[in-house]
Amino acid sequence: MMKITKGKIIAAAVICALLAASYIMGGGYAVKDGPPAEAAGAQTAAREKTDAVPAETDEVSVETRKVPGETEAVPGEAEAVPGEAGGEKAERGSSEQGGGRLSAEEKLALAESMGEGSSEGVEKGSKDYSRLQGMELDPGTGKDIYLTDPVPEGRPVPVEPEDAAISDRQLTCTLSVRCDTILNNMDALDPEKTELVPADGAIFATAKVTFYEGESVFNVLLREMKKNKIHMEFVNTPIYNSAYIEGINNLYEFDCGELSGWMFKVNGWFPNYGCSRYQLKEGDVVEWVYTCDLGRDVDGYYATGGE
Amino acid sequence: MMRDSFSSFHPIVNFIYFTCVILFTMIFMHPLCLGLSLCCAFIYSVYLNGRKAVKFNFVFLLPMLLIMALVNPAFNHEGATILAYLKNGNPLTLESILYGVAAAAMIVAIVAWFSCYNAVMTSDKFIYLFGRIIPALSLILSMVLRFVPRFKEQIRSISAAQRCVGRDVSNGGVLQRARHGVTILSIMVTWALENAIETADSMKSRGYGLPGRTAFFVFRFDSRDKKALAFLLGAGAYIIAGTFAEGLYFRYFPSIKGTFTPYTWSIVLVYLALSLMPVAINTWYDYKWRFLMEGERSFEEGT
């Protein structure tokens, strides 16, 4: 009944070509040349800030340590860049080298291969330790009912927000919200949002904040953002029994490339569960950081579900 | 009821007009464009459909606009101006409210434009335009668009017939009503299947699909169509060029920012002229008609 004519074949070919083109050219993530220049860029940027935020110095040394191991191919570049003056120069260099665009799949593979062994902020989970701490793991999958892997030794196990007993006792912790990684990826950022990125990357500068015993990282973030009139949007995800932070200061997930979003770490560790399930203790250091590369650029790749 | 002279133009003029107007409404988020499009769609729909359109616009479209404008800030919390906090902790922002209003205005304007489209672009015009390029698709489209009103009509007549024998959905208790409803539906489906076969047979016997067939109506493309088309294309090109030159730039997030330069106003003015073209044409032809009638009358009186 249906005749195959020339026009139909041409139409089909055009549709296929369009789909292929959108697959290849799509995506807003500007590809960088690889870890050396980027690490160096982050390092120079961090070095400029060393006087302001002493906590970051360890991170820098960590990154420097890991650079030679990963990048045997281009060690010359990695050494050349830090010698130069500003972080801006390194940044420009990186965007020049990474002219091409990759498909989303290739980017994921790239992030995975680069994230290997580089996640200093993430440690391997320990089943026995987690069980001992009261985490109920499913013997079949090795995860708890909210799909959380065992936590590493010495780290607290998740506390469900509905079980948390919040008392009147006031405690203090350190909170900061930063988006330094965007400064290195300005070309990938939604152009309407450039004005929102602070020059020093600090949306909420490191400060001691009060909270009540039993509260979670999410409770503290929500209260402090409200108090300081900083915009923050979250959505509750029942499958992980936690809030998911979509955007802070109108900087949303996916605003700086398709691998970007907000992550949090406590005492230098990226928990492998949601912020509503992390119960804070006196003196904890909570850092909210924006990643442009699925956690790789903030040393938290495995926390985003790699492997 | 006023006469719609714009409908008597060549179908290509009608079609390009509606494509332009609907596409521009969908693309431009500038509040001036949206407000203007909404007003023009309202005016033209009332001109075309009279009191029915007024009723439809106020009873159906206005509440829809309000509901959609209210629903958006419940789900969208983006924006720099925080007005208050919702119960769950997410912020209520000015930008999300205004964006909700804009999006609602857009949808309502599109619905109103389509009600005009349906009155002007009858299916014979559509098939006249696309019958040669995409014969199967244009036939299917015109049949599908006819489907719903036709079924509605048929179900009404079945229901009326059933009411005569006391078996309508308005007769009897709850269970009986449901039973009657199912019966009506079954009659409806039987009719639809039978009708499909009849239509196919009828079309075949009248030689559907044979080469060399012509359209039932003959549309002439004369000088007034030429002028109208030239105006449409010129105005459309100016507006499109204006958007590429960022003349209609407007953003809602993270904070509201947009251009209101003289250039923007010039684009908006052209947009207004484009949107009001049918109303202007109708008014002009009405005036001309009345003028001629009066001239004739005074001529008769004079002699």
Coordinates of C-alpha atoms in Angstrom, one line a residue:
Chain A
M1 CA 0.0 0.0 0.0
M2 CA 2.6 2.5 1.1
K3 CA 5.0 3.3 -1.7
I4 CA 8.6 4.1 -1.1
T5 CA 9.3 7.2 -3.0
K6 CA 12.4 9.3 -3.5
G7 CA 10.9 12.0 -1.2
K8 CA 10.4 9.7 1.6
I9 CA 13.9 8.3 1.5
I10 CA 15.3 11.9 1.5
A11 CA 13.1 12.8 4.4
A12 CA 14.3 9.8 6.4
A13 CA 17.9 10.5 5.6
V14 CA 17.5 14.2 6.7
I15 CA 15.9 13.1 10.0
C16 CA 18.7 10.6 10.6
A17 CA 21.3 13.2 9.8
L18 CA 19.7 15.7 12.2
L19 CA 19.6 13.2 15.0
A20 CA 23.2 12.2 14.4
A21 CA 24.2 15.9 14.4
S22 CA 22.4 16.6 17.6
Y23 CA 24.0 13.6 19.2
I24 CA 27.5 14.5 18.2
M25 CA 27.3 18.3 18.7
G26 CA 24.9 18.4 21.7
G27 CA 25.7 19.2 25.2
G28 CA 26.9 22.3 26.9
Y29 CA 30.0 20.9 28.5
A30 CA 33.2 22.4 27.3
V31 CA 35.8 19.7 27.2
K32 CA 39.1 20.4 28.8
D33 CA 42.4 19.0 27.6
G34 CA 42.7 16.8 30.7
P35 CA 43.9 16.9 34.2
P36 CA 47.3 18.6 34.0
A37 CA 46.3 22.1 33.0
E38 CA 43.1 21.9 35.0
A39 CA 44.8 20.8 38.1
A40 CA 47.4 23.4 37.7
G41 CA 44.7 26.0 37.1
A42 CA 42.9 25.0 40.3
Q43 CA 46.2 25.0 42.0
T44 CA 47.2 28.5 41.0
A45 CA 43.8 29.8 41.8
A46 CA 44.0 28.1 45.2
R47 CA 47.5 29.4 45.8
E48 CA 46.2 32.9 45.5
K49 CA 43.7 32.2 48.2
T50 CA 46.0 30.4 50.5
D51 CA 46.2 33.3 52.9
A52 CA 42.4 33.6 53.1
V53 CA 41.5 29.9 53.6
P54 CA 44.2 27.9 55.2
A55 CA 42.1 24.7 55.0
E56 CA 42.6 24.5 51.3
T57 CA 46.3 24.1 51.4
D58 CA 46.1 20.4 52.0
E59 CA 43.9 20.0 49.0
V60 CA 46.4 21.7 46.8
S61 CA 49.2 19.5 47.9
V62 CA 47.1 16.5 47.3
E63 CA 46.4 17.6 43.8
T64 CA 50.0 18.3 43.0
R65 CA 50.9 14.9 44.3
K66 CA 48.5 13.2 41.9
V67 CA 49.3 15.2 38.8
P68 CA 52.5 13.4 37.7
G69 CA 51.1 9.9 38.2
E70 CA 48.1 10.6 36.0
T71 CA 49.6 12.6 33.2
E72 CA 52.7 11.0 31.9
A73 CA 51.8 12.1 28.5
V74 CA 52.1 15.9 29.1
P75 CA 54.2 16.5 32.1
G76 CA 55.9 19.5 30.5
E77 CA 52.6 21.4 30.4
A78 CA 51.7 20.7 34.0
E79 CA 55.0 22.1 35.1
A80 CA 55.0 25.1 32.7
V81 CA 51.6 26.4 33.8
P82 CA 52.1 26.9 37.5
G83 CA 55.2 28.9 36.8
E84 CA 53.1 31.5 35.1
A85 CA 51.4 34.4 37.0
G86 CA 47.7 34.1 37.3
G87 CA 45.0 31.4 37.4
E88 CA 43.4 33.2 34.5
K89 CA 46.2 32.4 32.2
A90 CA 46.1 28.7 33.0
E91 CA 42.4 28.8 32.5
R92 CA 42.6 30.3 29.1
G93 CA 45.2 27.8 28.1
S94 CA 43.0 25.0 29.0
S95 CA 40.0 26.3 27.1
E96 CA 42.2 26.8 24.0
Q97 CA 43.5 23.3 24.1
G98 CA 40.1 21.7 24.5
G99 CA 38.5 23.1 21.3
G100 CA 36.6 20.0 20.4
R101 CA 33.3 18.7 21.8
L102 CA 32.6 15.2 22.9
S103 CA 29.3 13.3 23.1
A104 CA 27.8 12.8 26.6
E105 CA 28.8 9.2 26.6
E106 CA 32.5 9.9 25.8
K107 CA 32.5 12.6 28.5
L108 CA 31.3 10.1 31.1
A109 CA 33.9 7.6 30.0
L110 CA 36.5 10.3 30.2
A111 CA 35.4 11.4 33.6
E112 CA 35.5 7.8 34.8
S113 CA 39.0 7.1 33.5
M114 CA 40.3 10.3 35.0
G115 CA 38.5 9.9 38.3
E116 CA 40.2 6.6 38.8
G117 CA 42.4 6.7 41.9
S118 CA 42.0 10.5 42.1
S119 CA 39.2 10.8 44.6
E120 CA 41.1 11.7 47.8
G121 CA 37.9 12.8 49.4
V122 CA 36.2 9.4 49.0
E123 CA 37.2 6.3 50.8
K124 CA 36.3 2.7 50.3
G125 CA 33.3 1.5 52.4
S126 CA 33.7 -1.2 55.1
K127 CA 30.8 -3.7 55.5
D128 CA 31.8 -4.9 59.0
Y129 CA 32.3 -1.4 60.4
S130 CA 29.0 -0.2 58.9
R131 CA 27.1 -3.2 60.4
L132 CA 28.7 -2.6 63.7
Q133 CA 27.6 1.0 63.7
G134 CA 24.0 -0.1 63.1
M135 CA 23.6 0.2 59.4
E136 CA 21.2 -2.5 58.0
L137 CA 22.7 -3.9 54.8
D138 CA 20.9 -6.1 52.5
P139 CA 23.0 -9.3 52.1
G140 CA 22.0 -9.6 48.5
T141 CA 23.0 -6.1 47.2
G142 CA 25.3 -5.0 50.0
K143 CA 23.3 -1.8 50.3
D144 CA 20.8 -0.4 52.8
I145 CA 17.1 0.2 51.9
Y146 CA 18.0 3.7 50.5
L147 CA 20.6 2.2 48.2
T148 CA 23.5 3.4 50.2
D149 CA 26.8 1.5 50.1
P150 CA 28.6 0.8 53.4
V151 CA 30.4 3.8 54.8
P152 CA 34.2 3.8 55.2
E153 CA 35.8 3.1 58.6
G154 CA 35.7 6.0 61.0
R155 CA 32.8 7.7 59.2
P156 CA 29.3 8.1 60.7
V157 CA 26.6 5.9 59.2
P158 CA 23.4 7.6 57.9
V159 CA 20.7 8.6 60.4
E160 CA 17.2 8.8 58.9
P161 CA 15.8 12.3 59.3
E162 CA 12.5 10.9 60.6
D163 CA 14.3 9.1 63.4
A164 CA 16.6 11.9 64.4
A165 CA 16.0 13.3 67.8
I166 CA 16.6 17.0 67.8
S167 CA 17.3 18.4 71.3
D168 CA 17.7 22.0 72.6
R169 CA 21.4 21.7 73.1
Q170 CA 23.2 24.2 70.9
L171 CA 26.4 23.0 69.1
T172 CA 28.6 24.7 66.5
C173 CA 30.0 23.6 63.2
T174 CA 31.8 25.3 60.4
L175 CA 29.9 25.9 57.1
S176 CA 31.0 27.2 53.8
V177 CA 29.4 27.3 50.3
R178 CA 31.8 27.8 47.4
C179 CA 31.8 27.6 43.6
D180 CA 35.5 27.9 42.8
T181 CA 35.3 25.4 40.0
I182 CA 33.0 27.6 38.0
L183 CA 35.7 30.3 37.9
N184 CA 37.8 27.8 35.9
N185 CA 34.9 26.9 33.6
M186 CA 33.4 30.3 32.9
D187 CA 33.0 29.4 29.2
A188 CA 30.7 26.5 30.0
L189 CA 28.5 28.6 32.4
D190 CA 25.1 29.7 31.3
P191 CA 25.8 33.3 30.1
E192 CA 22.8 34.6 32.1
K193 CA 24.3 33.4 35.3
T194 CA 27.8 34.9 35.1
E195 CA 26.8 37.8 37.4
L196 CA 26.0 35.4 40.2
V197 CA 29.4 34.0 40.5
P198 CA 31.4 35.8 43.2
A199 CA 34.9 36.8 42.2
D200 CA 36.5 34.8 45.0
G201 CA 34.1 31.8 44.6
A202 CA 32.6 32.1 48.1
I203 CA 28.9 32.3 48.2
F204 CA 28.9 31.8 52.0
A205 CA 32.4 32.3 53.4
T206 CA 33.7 29.9 56.0
A207 CA 31.9 30.7 59.3
K208 CA 31.1 29.1 62.6
V209 CA 27.3 28.4 62.8
T210 CA 25.1 27.2 65.6
F211 CA 22.8 24.2 65.3
Y212 CA 20.8 21.9 67.6
E213 CA 22.0 18.5 68.5
G214 CA 20.6 15.9 66.2
E215 CA 20.3 18.1 63.1
S216 CA 21.5 17.1 59.7
V217 CA 23.7 18.9 57.2
F218 CA 20.5 19.8 55.3
N219 CA 18.9 21.4 58.3
V220 CA 21.9 23.6 58.9
L221 CA 22.2 24.6 55.2
L222 CA 18.5 25.5 55.0
R223 CA 18.6 27.6 58.2
E224 CA 21.8 29.5 57.3
M225 CA 20.7 30.2 53.7
K226 CA 17.4 31.6 55.0
K227 CA 19.1 33.6 57.6
N228 CA 21.6 35.1 55.2
K229 CA 19.0 35.6 52.5
I230 CA 20.8 33.4 50.0
H231 CA 18.6 31.6 47.5
M232 CA 18.5 27.8 47.8
E233 CA 16.2 25.3 46.1
F234 CA 16.0 21.6 47.0
V235 CA 13.7 18.7 46.2
N236 CA 13.0 15.7 48.4
T237 CA 13.9 12.3 46.8
P238 CA 12.1 9.5 48.6
I239 CA 14.3 6.8 47.0
Y240 CA 17.3 8.1 48.9
N241 CA 15.3 9.5 51.8
S242 CA 17.0 12.8 51.5
A243 CA 16.8 16.3 50.1
Y244 CA 18.7 17.0 46.9
I245 CA 20.1 20.5 46.6
E246 CA 19.2 21.7 43.1
G247 CA 20.6 25.2 43.3
I248 CA 22.2 27.7 45.7
N249 CA 22.4 31.4 44.9
N250 CA 20.5 30.6 41.7
L251 CA 23.4 28.5 40.5
Y252 CA 21.7 25.3 39.6
E253 CA 22.7 21.8 38.6
F254 CA 23.6 21.7 34.9
D255 CA 24.2 25.4 34.7
C256 CA 27.9 24.9 34.1
G257 CA 27.9 21.9 31.8
E258 CA 25.9 18.7 32.0
L259 CA 28.2 17.2 34.6
S260 CA 27.8 20.1 37.1
G261 CA 25.9 20.4 40.4
W262 CA 26.3 20.8 44.2
M263 CA 28.1 18.4 46.4
F264 CA 28.9 18.4 50.1
K265 CA 31.7 17.2 52.3
V266 CA 32.1 16.9 56.0
N267 CA 35.5 16.9 57.5
G268 CA 37.0 16.5 54.1
W269 CA 34.9 13.4 53.2
F270 CA 32.2 13.3 50.5
P271 CA 29.5 11.1 52.2
N272 CA 28.0 8.5 50.0
Y273 CA 24.5 9.4 51.2
G274 CA 22.2 12.4 51.1
C275 CA 22.6 15.6 53.2
S276 CA 19.4 15.0 55.2
R277 CA 20.8 11.7 56.5
Y278 CA 24.1 13.1 57.8
Q279 CA 23.8 13.9 61.4
L280 CA 26.2 16.6 62.5
K281 CA 28.5 16.5 65.6
E282 CA 30.2 19.3 67.5
G283 CA 33.0 20.9 65.5
D284 CA 32.2 19.3 62.1
V285 CA 33.4 21.1 59.0
V286 CA 30.7 21.2 56.4
E287 CA 31.7 22.4 52.9
W288 CA 29.3 22.8 50.0
V289 CA 31.2 22.8 46.7
Y290 CA 30.0 23.2 43.1
T291 CA 31.4 20.7 40.7
C292 CA 31.6 21.1 36.9
D293 CA 32.8 17.6 36.3
L294 CA 30.8 15.0 38.3
G295 CA 32.9 15.6 41.4
R296 CA 36.3 15.0 39.7
D297 CA 37.3 18.6 40.0
V298 CA 36.6 18.6 43.7
D299 CA 38.1 15.2 44.5
G300 CA 34.8 13.5 45.1
Y301 CA 34.2 11.5 42.0
Y302 CA 33.3 8.2 43.6
A303 CA 30.7 9.9 45.8
T304 CA 28.6 10.6 42.7
G305 CA 28.2 7.0 42.0
G306 CA 31.3 6.1 40.0
E307 CA 32.0 2.4 40.1
Chain B
M1 CA -22.5 39.0 12.8
M2 CA -19.7 40.7 10.9
R3 CA -18.3 39.3 7.7
D4 CA -14.7 38.0 7.8
S5 CA -13.1 39.4 4.6
F6 CA -9.7 37.9 5.6
S7 CA -11.1 34.4 5.0
S8 CA -11.8 35.3 1.4
F9 CA -8.0 35.8 0.8
H10 CA -6.0 33.1 -0.8
P11 CA -5.4 30.2 1.6
I12 CA -1.6 30.7 1.4
V13 CA -2.1 34.2 2.9
N14 CA -4.3 32.8 5.7
F15 CA -1.9 30.0 6.4
I16 CA 1.3 32.1 6.5
Y17 CA -0.5 34.7 8.8
F18 CA -1.4 32.0 11.3
T19 CA 1.9 30.3 11.2
C20 CA 3.7 33.7 11.8
V21 CA 1.4 34.7 14.6
I22 CA 1.4 31.3 16.4
L23 CA 5.1 30.8 16.0
F24 CA 5.9 34.3 17.3
T25 CA 3.6 33.8 20.2
M26 CA 5.4 30.6 21.1
I27 CA 8.9 31.9 20.7
F28 CA 8.8 35.5 22.1
M29 CA 8.8 35.6 25.9
H30 CA 9.1 39.4 25.9
P31 CA 6.1 40.6 28.0
L32 CA 5.2 43.3 25.5
C33 CA 4.9 40.6 22.7
L34 CA 2.9 38.3 24.9
G35 CA 0.5 40.9 26.1
L36 CA 0.0 42.2 22.6
S37 CA -0.5 38.7 21.1
L38 CA -3.0 37.9 23.8
C39 CA -5.0 41.1 23.2
C40 CA -5.0 40.6 19.4
A41 CA -6.0 37.0 19.6
F42 CA -8.8 38.0 21.9
I43 CA -10.0 40.7 19.6
Y44 CA -9.9 38.6 16.5
S45 CA -11.6 35.6 18.1
V46 CA -14.4 37.8 19.3
Y47 CA -14.6 39.3 15.8
L48 CA -14.9 35.8 14.3
N49 CA -17.0 33.9 16.8
G50 CA -18.9 36.7 18.4
R51 CA -20.6 36.0 21.8
K52 CA -19.4 32.4 21.8
A53 CA -15.8 33.5 21.9
V54 CA -16.4 36.1 24.7
K55 CA -18.0 33.3 26.7
F56 CA -15.2 30.9 25.9
N57 CA -12.5 33.4 26.7
F58 CA -13.9 34.5 30.0
V59 CA -15.3 31.2 31.3
F60 CA -12.5 28.9 30.1
L61 CA -9.3 30.8 29.3
L62 CA -9.3 33.4 32.1
P63 CA -9.5 30.8 34.9
M64 CA -6.9 28.7 33.1
L65 CA -4.5 31.8 33.0
L66 CA -5.0 32.4 36.7
I67 CA -4.5 28.8 37.7
M68 CA -1.4 28.3 35.7
A69 CA 0.1 31.6 36.9
L70 CA -0.5 30.4 40.5
V71 CA 0.8 26.8 40.0
N72 CA 4.2 27.8 38.6
P73 CA 5.7 29.3 41.8
A74 CA 4.6 26.1 43.7
F75 CA 7.0 24.1 41.6
N76 CA 9.6 26.6 40.4
H77 CA 11.7 28.3 43.0
E78 CA 14.3 29.9 40.9
G79 CA 14.9 33.7 41.0
A80 CA 16.9 36.3 42.9
T81 CA 14.0 38.1 44.6
I82 CA 12.8 36.0 47.5
L83 CA 9.3 37.2 48.6
A84 CA 8.6 34.5 51.2
Y85 CA 9.3 30.9 52.1
L86 CA 6.9 28.1 51.3
K87 CA 6.0 25.7 54.1
N88 CA 8.5 23.0 53.0
G89 CA 11.4 25.5 53.0
N90 CA 11.7 26.3 49.4
P91 CA 11.6 30.0 48.5
L92 CA 8.8 31.8 46.8
T93 CA 10.3 34.2 44.2
L94 CA 9.0 37.1 42.3
E95 CA 10.6 35.8 39.1
S96 CA 8.8 32.5 39.3
I97 CA 5.5 34.2 39.7
L98 CA 6.1 36.5 36.7
Y99 CA 7.3 33.7 34.6
G100 CA 4.2 31.7 35.5
V101 CA 2.0 34.7 34.3
A102 CA 4.0 34.9 31.1
A103 CA 3.8 31.2 30.4
A104 CA 0.1 31.2 31.1
A105 CA -0.5 34.2 28.9
M106 CA 1.4 32.4 26.1
I107 CA -0.7 29.2 26.3
V108 CA -4.0 31.1 26.5
A109 CA -3.0 33.3 23.5
I110 CA -2.1 30.1 21.5
V111 CA -5.5 28.5 22.4
A112 CA -7.2 31.7 21.3
W113 CA -5.2 31.9 18.1
F114 CA -6.1 28.3 17.3
S115 CA -9.8 29.1 17.8
C116 CA -9.3 31.8 15.1
Y117 CA -7.4 29.4 12.9
N118 CA -10.2 26.8 13.0
A119 CA -12.7 29.4 11.9
V120 CA -10.6 30.7 9.0
M121 CA -8.6 27.8 7.8
T122 CA -11.2 25.3 6.9
S123 CA -10.1 21.8 5.9
D124 CA -10.7 22.4 2.2
K125 CA -8.2 25.2 2.3
F126 CA -5.7 23.1 4.1
I127 CA -6.1 20.3 1.6
Y128 CA -5.9 22.8 -1.3
L129 CA -2.5 23.9 0.1
F130 CA -1.0 20.6 1.1
G131 CA -2.9 18.1 -1.0
R132 CA -0.1 17.9 -3.6
I133 CA 2.9 18.0 -1.3
I134 CA 1.7 15.7 1.4
P135 CA -1.5 14.1 0.2
A136 CA -1.8 11.3 2.8
L137 CA -0.9 13.5 5.7
S138 CA -3.1 16.4 4.8
L139 CA -6.1 14.1 4.4
I140 CA -5.4 12.4 7.7
L141 CA -5.0 15.7 9.4
S142 CA -8.2 17.1 8.1
M143 CA -10.0 13.9 9.1
V144 CA -8.5 13.8 12.5
L145 CA -9.4 17.4 13.2
R146 CA -13.0 16.6 12.1
F147 CA -13.0 13.5 14.3
V148 CA -13.8 15.0 17.7
P149 CA -16.6 17.4 16.7
R150 CA -18.1 14.6 14.6
F151 CA -18.1 12.1 17.4
K152 CA -19.5 14.7 19.8
E153 CA -22.4 15.3 17.4
Q154 CA -23.0 11.6 16.9
I155 CA -23.0 10.8 20.6
R156 CA -25.5 13.6 21.2
S157 CA -27.9 12.2 18.6
I158 CA -27.5 8.6 20.1
S159 CA -28.1 10.0 23.5
A160 CA -31.2 11.8 22.3
A161 CA -32.5 8.7 20.7
Q162 CA -31.9 6.7 23.9
R163 CA -33.6 9.3 26.0
C164 CA -36.8 8.8 24.0
V165 CA -36.9 5.1 25.1
G166 CA -35.9 6.0 28.6
R167 CA -32.4 4.6 28.5
D168 CA -30.2 7.7 28.6
V169 CA -27.5 8.4 31.3
S170 CA -30.0 10.8 32.9
N171 CA -32.5 8.0 33.5
G172 CA -32.7 5.6 36.5
G173 CA -30.4 4.9 39.5
V174 CA -26.6 5.0 39.5
L175 CA -26.1 1.5 38.4
Q176 CA -28.7 1.8 35.6
R177 CA -27.2 5.1 34.5
A178 CA -23.8 3.4 34.2
R179 CA -25.3 0.6 32.2
H180 CA -27.0 3.0 29.9
G181 CA -23.7 4.9 29.4
V182 CA -21.9 1.7 28.4
T183 CA -24.7 0.9 26.0
I184 CA -24.4 4.3 24.4
L185 CA -20.6 3.9 24.1
S186 CA -21.0 0.5 22.5
I187 CA -23.5 2.0 19.9
M188 CA -21.0 4.7 19.3
V189 CA -18.0 2.3 18.7
T190 CA -20.2 0.2 16.4
W191 CA -21.1 3.3 14.4
A192 CA -17.5 4.5 14.2
L193 CA -16.3 1.2 12.8
E194 CA -19.1 1.0 10.3
N195 CA -18.5 4.6 9.4
A196 CA -14.8 4.1 8.8
I197 CA -15.5 1.3 6.3
E198 CA -18.2 3.3 4.6
T199 CA -16.0 6.3 4.3
A200 CA -13.2 4.2 2.8
D201 CA -15.6 2.6 0.3
S202 CA -17.1 5.9 -0.6
M203 CA -13.7 7.5 -1.2
K204 CA -12.6 4.5 -3.3
S205 CA -15.7 4.6 -5.5
R206 CA -15.3 8.3 -6.1
G207 CA -11.8 7.7 -7.4
Y208 CA -9.7 8.8 -4.4
G209 CA -5.9 8.6 -5.2
L210 CA -6.3 8.6 -8.9
P211 CA -3.9 11.0 -10.7
G212 CA -5.1 14.3 -12.1
R213 CA -7.7 15.2 -9.6
T214 CA -8.3 18.9 -8.8
A215 CA -9.6 20.7 -5.7
F216 CA -13.3 21.4 -5.3
F217 CA -12.8 25.1 -4.7
V218 CA -10.7 27.3 -7.0
F219 CA -8.8 29.9 -5.2
R220 CA -7.3 32.8 -7.3
F221 CA -4.2 34.5 -6.2
D222 CA -4.9 38.1 -7.2
S223 CA -3.3 41.5 -6.5
R224 CA -4.7 42.0 -3.1
D225 CA -3.3 38.6 -2.0
K226 CA 0.0 39.7 -3.5
K227 CA 0.0 42.9 -1.4
A228 CA -1.1 41.0 1.8
L229 CA 1.6 38.4 1.3
A230 CA 4.3 41.0 0.7
F231 CA 3.2 42.8 3.9
L232 CA 3.2 39.5 5.9
L233 CA 6.7 38.4 4.7
G234 CA 8.1 41.9 5.2
A235 CA 6.8 42.2 8.7
G236 CA 7.8 38.7 9.6
A237 CA 11.3 39.2 8.3
Y238 CA 11.6 42.5 10.2
I239 CA 10.5 40.8 13.5
I240 CA 12.8 37.8 13.0
A241 CA 15.7 40.1 12.1
G242 CA 14.9 42.1 15.3
T243 CA 15.1 39.0 17.5
F244 CA 18.5 38.1 16.0
A245 CA 19.7 41.6 16.8
E246 CA 18.6 41.0 20.4
G247 CA 15.9 43.6 20.0
L248 CA 13.4 41.4 21.9
Y249 CA 15.9 40.2 24.6
F250 CA 14.1 39.4 27.8
R251 CA 15.0 37.0 30.6
Y252 CA 13.1 36.0 33.7
F253 CA 15.8 34.1 35.6
P254 CA 17.8 34.6 37.7
S255 CA 16.6 38.2 37.8
I256 CA 14.3 40.1 35.4
K257 CA 16.1 42.0 32.7
G258 CA 15.1 43.0 29.2
T259 CA 15.4 45.6 26.5
F260 CA 12.9 48.4 26.1
T261 CA 14.8 50.6 23.6
P262 CA 13.1 52.5 20.7
Y263 CA 14.2 49.6 18.5
T264 CA 12.2 47.2 20.6
W265 CA 9.2 49.4 20.3
S266 CA 9.6 49.5 16.6
I267 CA 9.6 45.7 16.5
V268 CA 6.6 45.6 18.8
L269 CA 4.8 48.1 16.5
V270 CA 5.4 45.9 13.5
Y271 CA 4.2 42.9 15.5
L272 CA 1.0 44.7 16.4
A273 CA 0.4 45.6 12.7
L274 CA 1.0 42.0 11.8
S275 CA -1.3 40.6 14.5
L276 CA -4.1 43.0 13.7
M277 CA -3.9 42.6 10.0
P278 CA -7.1 40.6 9.6
V279 CA -9.1 42.9 11.8
A280 CA -7.7 45.9 9.9
I281 CA -8.6 44.3 6.6
N282 CA -12.1 43.4 7.8
T283 CA -12.7 47.0 9.1
W284 CA -11.5 48.4 5.8
Y285 CA -13.7 46.2 3.7
D286 CA -16.7 46.8 5.9
Y287 CA -16.1 50.5 5.5
K288 CA -15.8 50.2 1.8
W289 CA -18.9 48.1 1.6
R290 CA -20.9 50.6 3.6
F291 CA -19.6 53.5 1.6
L292 CA -20.7 51.8 -1.6
M293 CA -24.1 51.0 -0.3
E294 CA -24.6 54.6 0.9
G295 CA -23.4 55.9 -2.5
E296 CA -25.9 53.7 -4.2
R297 CA -28.7 54.8 -1.9
S298 CA -27.9 58.5 -2.3
F299 CA -27.7 57.9 -6.0
E300 CA -31.1 56.4 -6.0
E301 CA -32.5 59.2 -3.9
G302 CA -30.9 61.7 -6.2
T303 CA -32.7 60.5 -9.3

